[in-house]
Amino acid sequence: MTRILAIETSCDETAAAVVEDGTRILSSVVSSQVDLHARYGGVVPELAGRAHLELLTPVVAQALIEAGVDGRRPGIDAVAVTAGPGLIGALLVGVSAAKAYSLAWRVPFVAVNHLEGHLAAAFIEEPHLEPPLLVLLVSGGHTMLVAMAGPGRYELLGQTIDDAAGEAFDKVARLLGLGYPGGPAIDAIAMEGDPKSVTLPRPLWGEGYDFSFSGLKTAVMTVLRKQPDLHPADVAASFQEAVVDVLVDKARRAALDIGAKGLCLAGGVAANSLLRERALDVCIESGLSAFIPSRGMCTDNAAMIGAAAFWRLDQSGPSPLDTGADPNLRLF
Ligand code: KG4
Ligand code: ZN
């Protein structure tokens, strides 16, 4: 049995979890900094770093207590942390703390790629997922179609050529005066809107596996300038429909092209109600298994980092203690 303390501080969630053998979550604590950044309309990197510094020790303590492990002799076999990609100041707080715990407890240190954490998330709730899988990874910084042959074995099929899907949600929410974080705000207001009320483009429709969302955001801006009286709920619903149409169509085609057994959602945007509903519909129509993690497992958390660390330890062993935080860390 391998019990891992995992830490995640790549953006605006301070999170710690204790995960056993990559799938059993003994504790998972997520402290969101939403209130801190909301008044600025987005994440302020400097504030995020300072807040992680204040919050991390209590968050780790809570994760250890909830997992029923003793802080002095914690019964932890390894300490894992997100080493990138993310905000450098934010990452550094988690990486430094994880190294300190690893040294103090004399247990291995494991540096994890945040994207690998998102890819591992579905396996926590469905440990018997059968590959090959097509994963649609949609977060604030990334939009990718990944063919997954098994833990740690991936191929990138396509990605965004400009804005990430989550970034587009956040920017359009700002245009609509819905504040930060934009994704959940659009999700909520879109329920009262008519998705057919505004005609918006479906960028790169039917063209390969890459995505483009910056033109869609500009299209929303133009529509709002020309028709300022439009109801925000209608604009939000039309925008969400356009994004989800493109995401689901490309994911479906990619899944069928690679002969995937299932389609898996990952990343913060996978918490979106319409995307979850449409992904399920498409799986039923196409004879694919649907793996849609719970919302809390889609957005940033440390349990997914603990799951990915279990694979990493198994495949590559511990990371050297001189591994640094890397804001541009790549998985592909
Ligand atoms: O994975 P995540 O928590 O952090 C990153 O790794 O980026 O994703 C955050 C992104 C944000 O852009 C946020 O607006 C979006 O996920 N998001 C959503 C929803 N919940 C979070 N987008 C659409 N609908 C949601 N319900
Ligand atoms: Zn993330």
Coordinates of C-alpha atoms in Angstrom, one line a residue, residues 121-298:
A121 CA -8.9 12.3 -12.1
A122 CA -11.4 10.0 -13.9
F123 CA -9.5 6.9 -12.7
I124 CA -10.1 7.8 -9.1
E125 CA -13.8 7.4 -9.4
E126 CA -13.7 4.7 -12.0
P127 CA -10.5 2.7 -11.3
H128 CA -11.4 0.1 -13.9
L129 CA -11.6 2.4 -16.9
E130 CA -10.9 0.4 -20.0
P131 CA -8.4 2.0 -22.5
P132 CA -8.1 3.1 -25.2
L133 CA -9.8 6.3 -24.1
L134 CA -10.4 9.6 -25.6
V135 CA -10.0 12.4 -23.0
L136 CA -11.3 15.9 -23.6
L137 CA -9.2 18.0 -21.3
V138 CA -10.7 21.4 -20.9
S139 CA -9.5 23.8 -18.3
G140 CA -8.6 27.5 -17.8
G141 CA -5.3 27.1 -19.5
H142 CA -5.7 24.1 -21.9
T143 CA -8.0 22.5 -24.4
M144 CA -6.8 19.2 -25.6
L145 CA -7.9 16.0 -27.2
V146 CA -5.8 13.2 -25.8
A147 CA -5.7 9.5 -26.8
M148 CA -5.0 7.5 -23.6
A149 CA -3.7 4.0 -23.9
G150 CA -3.3 3.7 -20.1
P151 CA -1.9 5.6 -17.2
G152 CA 1.0 7.7 -18.4
R153 CA 0.6 6.6 -22.0
Y154 CA -0.9 9.5 -24.0
E155 CA -0.9 11.0 -27.4
L156 CA -2.0 14.5 -28.1
L157 CA -4.4 14.6 -31.1
G158 CA -5.4 18.3 -31.0
Q159 CA -5.4 21.4 -28.9
T160 CA -6.4 25.0 -29.0
I161 CA -4.5 27.3 -31.3
D162 CA -5.3 30.4 -29.3
D163 CA -7.5 30.7 -26.1
A164 CA -8.4 27.8 -23.9
A165 CA -12.1 27.0 -23.5
G166 CA -12.1 28.0 -19.9
E167 CA -10.4 31.3 -20.8
A168 CA -13.1 32.0 -23.3
F169 CA -15.8 31.3 -20.7
D170 CA -14.0 33.7 -18.3
K171 CA -13.5 36.5 -20.9
V172 CA -17.1 36.3 -22.2
A173 CA -18.4 36.4 -18.6
R174 CA -16.4 39.6 -18.1
L175 CA -18.0 41.0 -21.3
L176 CA -21.4 40.2 -19.9
G177 CA -20.6 41.7 -16.5
L178 CA -20.9 38.3 -14.7
G179 CA -17.6 38.6 -12.9
Y180 CA -15.1 35.9 -11.9
P181 CA -15.0 33.0 -12.1
G182 CA -16.8 33.2 -15.4
G183 CA -17.4 29.5 -16.2
P184 CA -19.8 28.7 -13.4
A185 CA -21.5 32.1 -13.8
I186 CA -22.2 31.5 -17.5
D187 CA -23.3 27.9 -16.7
A188 CA -25.9 29.2 -14.2
I189 CA -27.3 32.1 -16.2
A190 CA -27.4 30.2 -19.5
M191 CA -30.1 27.9 -18.0
E192 CA -32.5 30.9 -18.3
G193 CA -31.4 31.9 -21.8
D194 CA -32.3 30.8 -25.3
P195 CA -29.3 29.2 -27.0
K196 CA -30.8 29.9 -30.5
S197 CA -31.2 33.7 -29.9
V198 CA -27.8 34.8 -31.1
T199 CA -26.0 33.3 -34.1
L200 CA -22.4 32.6 -33.3
P201 CA -19.6 30.8 -35.3
R202 CA -18.5 27.2 -34.7
P203 CA -14.7 27.8 -35.2
L204 CA -12.8 25.1 -37.1
W205 CA -16.0 23.1 -37.4
G206 CA -15.2 19.7 -39.1
E207 CA -11.6 20.7 -39.6
G208 CA -9.3 18.3 -37.8
Y209 CA -8.9 18.2 -34.0
D210 CA -7.6 21.6 -33.2
F211 CA -9.8 24.3 -31.5
S212 CA -9.9 28.1 -31.7
F213 CA -11.9 30.2 -29.3
S214 CA -10.6 33.7 -29.6
G215 CA -12.7 34.5 -32.7
L216 CA -15.8 33.3 -30.8
K217 CA -15.1 35.7 -28.0
T218 CA -14.6 38.6 -30.5
A219 CA -17.9 37.6 -32.2
V220 CA -19.7 37.9 -28.8
M221 CA -18.1 41.3 -28.4
T222 CA -19.3 42.5 -31.8
V223 CA -22.8 41.2 -31.2
L224 CA -22.9 43.1 -27.8
R225 CA -21.7 46.3 -29.5
K226 CA -24.4 46.1 -32.2
Q227 CA -27.2 44.9 -30.0
P228 CA -26.6 46.2 -26.5
D229 CA -30.2 45.4 -25.4
L230 CA -29.7 41.6 -25.8
H231 CA -30.5 39.7 -22.6
P232 CA -27.2 38.5 -21.0
A233 CA -28.8 35.0 -20.4
D234 CA -29.5 34.7 -24.1
V235 CA -25.9 35.7 -25.1
A236 CA -24.5 33.3 -22.4
A237 CA -26.7 30.4 -23.6
S238 CA -25.7 31.0 -27.3
F239 CA -22.0 31.2 -26.5
Q240 CA -22.1 28.1 -24.3
E241 CA -23.9 26.2 -27.0
A242 CA -21.3 27.2 -29.6
V243 CA -18.4 26.1 -27.4
V244 CA -20.0 22.8 -26.4
D245 CA -21.1 22.0 -30.0
V246 CA -17.4 22.2 -31.1
L247 CA -16.0 20.4 -28.1
V248 CA -18.4 17.5 -28.3
D249 CA -18.3 17.1 -32.1
K250 CA -14.5 16.9 -32.2
A251 CA -14.3 14.6 -29.2
R252 CA -16.8 12.3 -30.7
R253 CA -15.0 12.1 -34.1
A254 CA -11.6 11.6 -32.4
A255 CA -13.0 8.9 -30.1
L256 CA -14.5 7.0 -33.1
D257 CA -11.3 7.6 -35.2
I258 CA -9.0 6.0 -32.6
G259 CA -11.4 3.2 -31.8
A260 CA -11.8 4.4 -28.2
K261 CA -13.9 2.3 -25.8
G262 CA -14.9 5.4 -23.9
L263 CA -15.0 9.2 -23.8
C264 CA -13.7 10.9 -20.7
L265 CA -14.0 14.5 -19.6
A266 CA -11.4 16.3 -17.5
G267 CA -10.5 19.8 -16.3
G268 CA -12.5 22.7 -14.9
V269 CA -14.8 23.2 -17.9
A270 CA -15.9 19.6 -17.6
A271 CA -17.9 20.8 -14.7
N272 CA -20.2 22.6 -17.2
S273 CA -23.7 21.3 -17.1
L274 CA -24.4 21.4 -20.9
L275 CA -21.0 19.8 -21.8
R276 CA -21.7 17.0 -19.3
E277 CA -25.2 16.4 -20.8
R278 CA -24.1 16.5 -24.4
A279 CA -21.1 14.3 -23.8
L280 CA -23.4 11.7 -22.3
D281 CA -25.8 11.9 -25.2
V282 CA -23.0 11.5 -27.8
C283 CA -21.7 8.5 -25.9
I284 CA -25.1 6.8 -25.9
E285 CA -25.6 7.5 -29.6
S286 CA -22.1 6.3 -30.6
G287 CA -21.9 3.2 -28.4
L288 CA -19.1 4.7 -26.2
S289 CA -18.7 4.4 -22.5
A290 CA -19.0 7.8 -20.8
F291 CA -16.6 8.8 -18.0
I292 CA -17.7 12.0 -16.5
P293 CA -16.0 12.7 -13.1
S294 CA -17.9 14.5 -10.3
R295 CA -17.6 18.3 -10.6
G296 CA -15.2 18.5 -7.7
M297 CA -12.9 16.1 -9.4
C298 CA -13.0 18.1 -12.7

